[in-house]
């Protein structure tokens, strides 16, 4: 075992990044713009401002500015829970008997339990600066909602959360954490919004989806003065905020002269993966380095591996702008997979473009194999991982085992986005041997894709 | 706001303590020895070895060796989740408007969610070294059981946990975490042991206590070849392992020339408080420094503030040795207070002696005021604290507010032992305004104390 690299690399406070990186500035093929669903014209920041805070609307459409300064109060908040450690998985390597060197960036050391807090505090800050009263949002696994509740409590903003019903029921205590931080939480679809009523009429008994919950949160926000809508993934602004993950990781690796060969992250809407890989992709785009990047998604919701690259609605209720992305169609209703954060029908426009350009690979994995990896990891590395994060663990282990076969001493880096303390219903099903795998048929996907909007 | 001291002080791996400190070596008035309940003779290491691992039995009776080397494999394990950060509570200070400087040592950054892992890995290691098959233990809040499950999974040891029924019911997912790490969990009192059957016959419908669960775990251990009993608090060996908390804290403070005026910790069995304060108490005992130390206990289970300093049984079933300690009597059945880890009838012999010698103070606080402090802390410092830890937060806030009155710039240090992710039933009761305070009457305490064993 090398004595030179510690188990955990923590940057000093003075070494923390002070700017977010906007990878779009280095992309030759820019992500396609959001379109107005009525006119099919590209949306400007002004067009977006009834829904988003002004500053966030600007960040959303800015594909040329390479860096955004992180506001001082956000930097102060970051210091409460950052830097996140870059961990050398010595125990996992030893147990696997692999010559590979495995690192993970662990974003779970905060009460929201995930990386979501990185963007939550940024978005809440801009809302506060604009003088808003409160925010509306959706949450899948509950991690985004929790993160935003923490940020809003800190800044004294009102918060209303629409939580995907499936997660609301699987994670009964998530709601209580959000309440403890002062938020109100409604299971979605609900009868509180017009779009919720419509979806419930069309799909009685549905366990919901992120697409539905987004529609409800947007409707709530735009129909109340002083409120705006915020989103925890998919959007380019969110990927920008999440680059704090990749920038810290890169700084920590550079400090010890470590260069990853493979970079792995789970991908739902893409915020974690995008944030982790952006600085590395930037180097690739500028011709400075080369990396293999793998996006891991669940076989039950395979937007990259089985979706289509096309303009689609971001939400089931079709109240949002159109985004060009890899999508399964906004009517796609994923099974009640326990990785609630990976049940989104589409994928970040930035990552979709990078995937289409061949800059990143994608791999879909089955739920039970993900939980096998999660338990294996927990028992040797200590940390109980979130189901979402465990998708990356599964592929990191597979890559490390491949190295064992070939004898290659590759350096593998993966993003461990969060902890699984609120996923014990899922772990219980796995422990009791009652967990299944659900893989949609080609017909199901084709049916959902048949409703894509026509964009010339 | 001072820019010199970072929000979080992390020691380098090379600065981590390599020895545990045994405060008994510096005590003039040694803690009274454990007594054989039949002969009333002091127990030797050999007498203890049918119940405890040999090395742990030696540590238990050793009151002269000032330091024990931490075994190399335990140091390696520590590196997976340590150092724990020493946090400057800038946001809390600002919100309180106090001139006091507040620091907390945060032990919740690991999956067990508390400091318990520090002793769990040590005890599991010695068991493994001795060639044992497995361990039996009790758990109150579930944090000790989880910690031991993690340690046993890492070292491939079998584990059987008796969980206080009240916590078993309040924390349904704790069991699942322990199972994920491969442990078996039984609610206590149970029908699996003779002592459990006896207690259930005497107290039908009891919600259990640590004292009951200890009896069951000991019976299970001594009646199975290759098994030993391990305990997560109270014992001197546990306090020794937990000094890693105080040693790290002291090293971090020394690095920045910080000297605490007041040191605060919650006290159930005493492992966290003892571990945090031992190095500081050592300085006091050697006449090198002076500190004010406050043990905080719940008003519902006030062993220091309303108990008696006497020999008593460590367990309800009276199968364990007698320990001299501040006690409410081993038949004391605390109310279903949500701080499961603070529901023990007695207190560590070391802390009891220090308290009797006037080296530490004690303060009892009400449950609802504890949850008020917990929520206040969560909303400004981000971390969702465990109910046990929140006892220390309550008193730290009270001390900081006293400084606000007087204008004193005291430096306050408290131990934040863990996170409250599995305490959401309690938070829900608090959020719904349904939480009460239970304070035992003098008659109840006298009745329980009337059954103390007679020791000449």
Tab-separated table of C-alpha atoms in Angstrom, chain A residues 1 3 5-8 10 12-13 72 76 78-83 91 108-113 150 153-154 170 172-173 175-177 179-182 256 375 378-384 421-422 424-425 427-428 431-432, chain B residues 1 3 5-8 10 12-13 72 76 78-83 91 108-113 150 153-154 170 172-173 175-177 179-182 256 375 378-384 421-422 424-425 427-428 431-432:
chain	number	residue	atom	x	y	z
A	1	UNK	CA	0.000	0.000	0.000
A	3	UNK	CA	2.105	5.548	2.011
A	5	UNK	CA	-1.290	9.236	-0.855
A	6	UNK	CA	-3.537	9.593	2.204
A	7	UNK	CA	-6.891	7.860	2.514
A	8	UNK	CA	-8.585	11.192	2.196
A	10	UNK	CA	-8.852	17.480	1.881
A	12	UNK	CA	-7.189	23.676	2.512
A	13	UNK	CA	-9.834	26.380	2.753
A	72	UNK	CA	-18.907	35.497	-1.354
A	76	UNK	CA	-19.023	31.115	3.089
A	78	UNK	CA	-19.619	26.105	1.085
A	79	UNK	CA	-17.071	26.315	3.882
A	80	UNK	CA	-19.590	24.794	6.286
A	81	UNK	CA	-19.511	21.449	4.468
A	82	UNK	CA	-16.774	21.659	1.861
A	83	UNK	CA	-14.187	20.685	0.768
A	91	UNK	CA	-9.903	-1.088	1.363
A	108	UNK	CA	-22.399	12.911	1.159
A	109	UNK	CA	-20.842	14.676	4.162
A	110	UNK	CA	-23.688	17.104	4.687
A	111	UNK	CA	-27.200	16.741	6.049
A	112	UNK	CA	-28.860	16.784	2.628
A	113	UNK	CA	-26.729	13.703	2.049
A	150	UNK	CA	-31.392	23.677	4.137
A	153	UNK	CA	-33.687	27.930	6.035
A	154	UNK	CA	-30.223	29.473	6.071
A	170	UNK	CA	-40.516	4.923	0.085
A	172	UNK	CA	-41.244	8.615	4.881
A	173	UNK	CA	-38.624	10.496	6.908
A	175	UNK	CA	-40.440	14.816	4.424
A	176	UNK	CA	-39.681	15.275	8.104
A	177	UNK	CA	-36.139	16.475	7.421
A	179	UNK	CA	-40.104	20.122	7.544
A	180	UNK	CA	-37.429	20.436	10.206
A	181	UNK	CA	-35.769	22.921	7.877
A	182	UNK	CA	-39.095	24.698	7.480
A	256	UNK	CA	-0.665	14.618	-5.668
A	375	UNK	CA	-23.443	-3.617	0.017
A	378	UNK	CA	-20.431	-0.432	2.434
A	379	UNK	CA	-18.864	-3.422	4.126
A	380	UNK	CA	-15.309	-2.558	3.158
A	381	UNK	CA	-15.308	1.245	2.781
A	382	UNK	CA	-17.722	1.928	5.640
A	383	UNK	CA	-19.959	4.394	3.832
A	384	UNK	CA	-23.561	3.344	3.135
A	421	UNK	CA	-29.714	6.667	5.127
A	422	UNK	CA	-33.174	7.353	3.731
A	424	UNK	CA	-33.502	1.666	3.925
A	425	UNK	CA	-36.780	0.426	2.421
A	427	UNK	CA	-31.963	-1.990	1.236
A	428	UNK	CA	-34.541	-4.017	3.170
A	431	UNK	CA	-31.661	-7.866	2.083
A	432	UNK	CA	-34.890	-9.882	1.942
B	1	UNK	CA	-15.391	37.322	11.458
B	3	UNK	CA	-10.246	34.965	8.780
B	5	UNK	CA	-9.337	30.193	11.818
B	6	UNK	CA	-11.019	28.115	9.103
B	7	UNK	CA	-14.557	26.841	9.409
B	8	UNK	CA	-13.222	23.342	9.766
B	10	UNK	CA	-8.764	18.884	9.708
B	12	UNK	CA	-3.229	15.829	8.428
B	13	UNK	CA	-3.061	12.040	8.397
B	72	UNK	CA	-1.845	-0.539	13.234
B	76	UNK	CA	-5.788	2.096	9.146
B	78	UNK	CA	-9.531	5.195	11.529
B	79	UNK	CA	-8.100	6.733	8.380
B	80	UNK	CA	-11.251	5.777	6.480
B	81	UNK	CA	-13.372	8.223	8.479
B	82	UNK	CA	-10.994	10.260	10.634
B	83	UNK	CA	-9.821	12.874	11.389
B	91	UNK	CA	-22.930	30.804	11.586
B	108	UNK	CA	-21.028	12.139	12.726
B	109	UNK	CA	-19.157	11.887	9.418
B	110	UNK	CA	-19.360	8.123	9.166
B	111	UNK	CA	-22.167	5.714	8.368
B	112	UNK	CA	-22.744	4.702	11.996
B	113	UNK	CA	-23.458	8.397	12.432
B	150	UNK	CA	-19.630	-1.920	10.424
B	153	UNK	CA	-18.346	-6.604	8.624
B	154	UNK	CA	-14.900	-5.140	7.969
B	170	UNK	CA	-38.779	4.461	16.973
B	172	UNK	CA	-37.295	1.103	12.109
B	173	UNK	CA	-34.485	1.596	9.610
B	175	UNK	CA	-32.175	-2.518	12.055
B	176	UNK	CA	-31.893	-2.502	8.284
B	177	UNK	CA	-28.545	-0.695	8.348
B	179	UNK	CA	-28.552	-6.096	8.599
B	180	UNK	CA	-26.929	-4.522	5.544
B	181	UNK	CA	-23.660	-4.845	7.437
B	182	UNK	CA	-24.520	-8.470	8.194
B	256	UNK	CA	-4.260	27.289	16.116
B	375	UNK	CA	-33.609	22.706	15.093
B	378	UNK	CA	-29.648	22.591	12.060
B	379	UNK	CA	-31.025	25.649	10.331
B	380	UNK	CA	-27.880	27.717	10.711
B	381	UNK	CA	-25.048	25.158	10.842
B	382	UNK	CA	-26.587	22.758	8.323
B	383	UNK	CA	-26.004	19.560	10.282
B	384	UNK	CA	-29.078	17.686	11.566
B	421	UNK	CA	-31.053	10.822	10.301
B	422	UNK	CA	-32.650	7.912	12.150
B	424	UNK	CA	-37.065	11.531	12.384
B	425	UNK	CA	-39.923	10.091	14.445
B	427	UNK	CA	-38.295	15.327	15.049
B	428	UNK	CA	-41.773	14.698	13.653
B	431	UNK	CA	-42.493	19.491	14.543
B	432	UNK	CA	-46.092	18.512	15.298
